[in-house]
Every structure is written in C-alpha cells, then in structure tokens.
Short mmCIF file of C-alpha atoms in Angstrom, two decimals:
data_model
loop_
_atom_site.label_atom_id
_atom_site.label_comp_id
_atom_site.label_asym_id
_atom_site.label_seq_id
_atom_site.Cartn_x
_atom_site.Cartn_y
_atom_site.Cartn_z
CA MET A 1 0.00 0.00 0.00
CA LYS A 2 2.83 2.37 0.91
CA ILE A 3 4.56 1.61 -2.38
CA LYS A 4 1.42 2.39 -4.40
CA PHE A 5 0.93 5.63 -2.46
CA LEU A 6 4.58 6.70 -3.00
CA SER A 7 4.34 5.79 -6.68
CA ALA A 8 1.23 7.92 -7.02
CA ILE A 9 3.00 10.89 -5.39
CA ALA A 10 6.00 10.44 -7.72
CA VAL A 11 3.72 10.42 -10.80
CA VAL A 12 1.94 13.60 -9.64
CA ALA A 13 5.30 15.29 -8.98
CA LEU A 14 6.60 14.33 -12.44
CA LEU A 15 3.45 15.59 -14.12
CA GLY A 16 3.75 18.85 -12.18
CA ALA A 17 7.37 19.24 -13.27
CA CYS A 18 6.41 18.62 -16.88
CA ASN A 19 3.68 21.23 -16.64
CA GLN A 20 6.17 23.76 -15.20
CA LYS A 21 8.54 23.14 -18.11
CA ASP A 22 5.67 23.61 -20.57
CA ASP A 23 4.63 26.84 -18.78
CA GLN A 24 8.23 28.15 -18.90
CA ALA A 25 8.53 27.30 -22.58
CA ASP A 26 5.26 29.14 -23.29
CA LYS A 27 6.46 32.19 -21.33
CA ILE A 28 9.80 32.23 -23.16
CA LYS A 29 8.04 31.97 -26.52
CA ALA A 30 5.70 34.86 -25.62
CA LEU A 31 8.66 37.05 -24.56
CA GLU A 32 10.56 36.26 -27.75
CA GLU A 33 7.50 37.29 -29.78
CA LYS A 34 7.25 40.61 -27.88
CA ILE A 35 10.95 41.29 -28.48
CA ALA A 36 10.55 40.57 -32.19
CA GLN A 37 7.60 42.99 -32.36
CA LEU A 38 9.62 45.72 -30.62
CA GLU A 39 12.59 45.18 -32.94
CA ASN A 40 10.40 45.37 -36.03
CA SER A 41 8.51 48.50 -34.96
CA ASN A 42 10.50 51.65 -35.75
CA THR A 43 9.49 53.47 -32.60
CA ALA A 44 12.37 54.54 -30.42
CA VAL A 45 11.88 54.52 -26.69
CA THR A 46 13.42 57.62 -25.10
CA PRO A 47 14.10 57.57 -21.37
CA VAL A 48 12.39 60.32 -19.39
CA ASN A 49 15.64 61.74 -17.96
CA VAL A 50 17.59 61.94 -21.22
CA GLN A 51 19.15 65.25 -22.25
CA THR A 52 19.62 66.11 -25.87
CA ALA A 53 23.26 66.39 -26.93
CA THR A 54 24.13 68.85 -29.62
CA THR A 55 27.44 69.46 -31.32
CA ALA A 56 29.27 72.39 -29.77
CA ASP A 57 29.26 75.55 -31.82
CA PRO A 58 32.90 76.51 -32.60
CA SER A 59 32.03 80.14 -31.89
CA SER A 60 31.36 79.16 -28.26
CA LEU A 61 34.73 77.45 -27.74
CA GLY A 62 38.19 78.60 -26.82
CA ALA A 63 41.29 76.89 -28.21
CA PHE A 64 44.63 76.33 -26.48
CA GLU A 65 47.85 76.94 -28.36
CA PHE A 66 50.75 76.02 -26.08
CA LYS A 67 54.32 76.74 -27.16
CA GLU A 68 55.23 73.46 -25.46
CA MET A 69 53.13 70.61 -24.03
CA GLU A 70 56.08 68.96 -22.25
CA TYR A 71 58.94 70.36 -20.19
CA ASP A 72 62.12 68.38 -19.50
CA PHE A 73 63.63 69.50 -16.19
CA GLY A 74 66.69 67.28 -16.65
CA THR A 75 68.38 65.66 -13.64
CA ILE A 76 67.79 67.09 -10.18
CA ASN A 77 68.62 65.97 -6.63
CA GLU A 78 65.91 64.49 -4.42
CA GLY A 79 64.20 67.24 -2.42
CA GLN A 80 64.56 69.94 -5.07
CA VAL A 81 61.45 71.76 -6.28
CA VAL A 82 61.03 72.44 -10.00
CA GLU A 83 58.65 75.10 -11.26
CA HIS A 84 57.66 75.71 -14.88
CA ILE A 85 55.15 78.04 -16.51
CA PHE A 86 53.37 76.79 -19.62
CA ASN A 87 52.15 79.86 -21.56
CA PHE A 88 49.28 79.60 -24.01
CA THR A 89 47.34 81.75 -26.46
CA ASN A 90 43.59 81.44 -26.97
CA ASN A 91 43.18 80.80 -30.71
CA GLY A 92 39.46 80.11 -30.37
CA GLN A 93 36.47 82.27 -31.19
CA ALA A 94 35.24 82.65 -27.60
CA PRO A 95 36.79 83.43 -24.22
CA LEU A 96 38.69 80.39 -22.95
CA VAL A 97 37.70 79.36 -19.43
CA ILE A 98 39.71 76.78 -17.47
CA SER A 99 37.23 75.11 -15.13
CA ASN A 100 39.65 72.80 -13.32
CA ILE A 101 43.19 71.44 -13.33
CA THR A 102 44.17 68.23 -11.54
CA ALA A 103 47.65 66.84 -10.89
CA SER A 104 48.68 63.23 -11.42
CA CYS A 105 50.09 62.96 -7.89
CA GLY A 106 50.50 64.87 -4.64
CA CYS A 107 54.04 65.83 -5.62
CA THR A 108 52.69 68.20 -8.29
CA SER A 109 50.65 71.35 -7.75
CA PRO A 110 49.15 73.51 -10.49
CA ASP A 111 48.15 77.17 -10.68
CA TRP A 112 46.54 78.86 -13.67
CA THR A 113 44.84 81.91 -15.13
CA LYS A 114 41.53 82.02 -13.27
CA THR A 115 39.84 84.67 -15.42
CA PRO A 116 38.49 84.06 -18.95
CA VAL A 117 41.18 84.48 -21.63
CA ASN A 118 39.75 86.37 -24.60
CA PRO A 119 40.55 85.31 -28.19
CA GLY A 120 44.10 86.30 -29.11
CA GLU A 121 45.12 86.88 -25.50
CA THR A 122 47.53 84.80 -23.42
CA GLY A 123 47.28 82.88 -20.16
CA PHE A 124 49.41 80.51 -18.13
CA VAL A 125 49.48 77.17 -16.33
CA LYS A 126 52.17 76.99 -13.64
CA VAL A 127 53.26 73.51 -12.53
CA VAL A 128 55.35 72.92 -9.40
CA PHE A 129 56.99 69.50 -8.89
CA ASN A 130 58.39 68.60 -5.46
CA SER A 131 60.91 65.74 -5.71
CA THR A 132 60.95 64.90 -1.97
CA ALA A 133 60.73 61.09 -1.55
CA LYS A 134 60.95 60.64 -5.33
CA SER A 135 63.79 59.01 -7.22
CA GLY A 136 64.53 57.81 -10.71
CA SER A 137 62.64 58.78 -13.84
CA GLN A 138 59.62 61.04 -13.16
CA ALA A 139 56.83 62.27 -15.45
CA PRO A 140 54.18 64.22 -13.51
CA THR A 141 51.22 65.49 -15.53
CA VAL A 142 48.43 68.00 -15.08
CA THR A 143 45.03 67.56 -16.69
CA ILE A 144 43.23 70.73 -17.78
CA GLN A 145 39.45 70.87 -18.20
CA ALA A 146 38.25 73.83 -20.25
CA ASN A 147 35.68 74.97 -22.81
CA THR A 148 37.83 73.66 -25.68
CA ASN A 149 37.56 70.82 -28.15
CA PRO A 150 38.69 68.35 -26.85
CA THR A 151 37.61 69.40 -23.35
CA VAL A 152 40.68 67.80 -21.72
CA THR A 153 44.30 68.82 -22.34
CA ARG A 154 47.36 67.31 -20.62
CA LEU A 155 50.68 68.97 -19.88
CA ARG A 156 53.69 66.97 -18.77
CA MET A 157 56.98 67.52 -17.00
CA LYS A 158 59.71 64.91 -17.16
CA GLY A 159 63.14 64.31 -15.80
CA SER A 160 65.24 62.25 -13.44
CA VAL A 161 65.65 62.55 -9.69
CA THR A 162 68.94 61.48 -8.10
CA PRO A 163 68.25 59.91 -4.69
CA LYS A 164 69.93 61.18 -1.55
CA LEU A 165 72.76 59.00 -0.29
CA ALA A 166 71.53 56.92 2.63
CA GLY A 167 74.59 57.51 4.81
CA ALA A 168 75.14 61.18 4.03
CA SER A 169 72.81 62.71 6.59
CA ALA A 170 72.90 60.24 9.53
CA PRO A 171 74.99 57.27 10.54
CA ALA A 172 73.55 53.93 9.50
CA GLY A 173 72.73 51.27 12.07
CA PRO A 174 72.90 51.30 15.87
CA LEU A 175 75.64 53.20 17.66
CA LYS A 176 77.85 51.66 20.36
CA ARG A 177 78.35 53.66 23.52
#
C-alpha cells in the first residue's frame, strides 16, 4: 500500500514538473514574440531623464595653443622643487575658461589663469613639482578641463631625480656607547 501511495505521489510530482517546463517554454516563446515585435517596430523609446546632446558651436569654444606641451627638467637631486610656466594663447572664437586642473600625484601642484582668456590673449598654467621622496625617472602630468575641443588637455613635465645618499645625513645602524 505504501509503495502504491509513493508511486502515485511520484507520478503527480513528475506531471507537475512537466507542466512547469511547458509553462516556462510558453512564457519564453511569448517574450521572444514581444521582443521581435519591438525590434520590427520603428518606434524609439526615449528615457524620461535623457538630455539632448548637440554638437558644440565653434564660436562658443576657446582653443589652447601652447608653445610646449612637455617640459624636460633634466636631472635634479631628491628634495629639489622644480617650477615651470606653460604659456598659451587662446586661438578660439570665444573666451577660454579653465574650469579645473588636476595633478597626477601629490608631488605636483598647479596654478593657472583664473579669469576668462579672450581670443588672441595669453594665459598661463604653472606647474610645481616637489621631488621629496621621489627618485629615478619622473613624469608628472596636469590635466586641464576647459571649454575647448577636446575638453581635456594634458601637460607633462619629465626628468630624473637622483636619490639622496643613505649615509650622508645620519649614521647607518645602531651606535655603540
């Protein structure tokens, strides 16, 4: 009796599983049909929060013209500070506005012309590199964000830092008394 009862439960469970597979297959088929209908209809769905992007009008942009984009400071001793001013001319049709400048590391600090630079006028980006705790080949960069095309411009300094001698400033190791 127990065997017949267990067999009956197994048959019902198998039939239920088969029905679930059939239901899933029907649901998948219905979804595939909906996708095909959406692909064939030429209506574009536009998200509610989308903003329209238009090509920038060249008359509303400034344009950097740097005499140099890279400055080689040569070989310096660790701890020295190198400063260089990158001068530029605005060759655009609108006042050039630098919105932000970021340095590639904490060893580099930028300063720049904060006021709009009118077409034909000049401005500057000053970069200061502190070589403390730096050694070997160095290439700090600053990234400029402005109303130019492209909106991002990078300036680079490069050179080599000679490390301090370990024993030159203090005796190495423990001292005997």
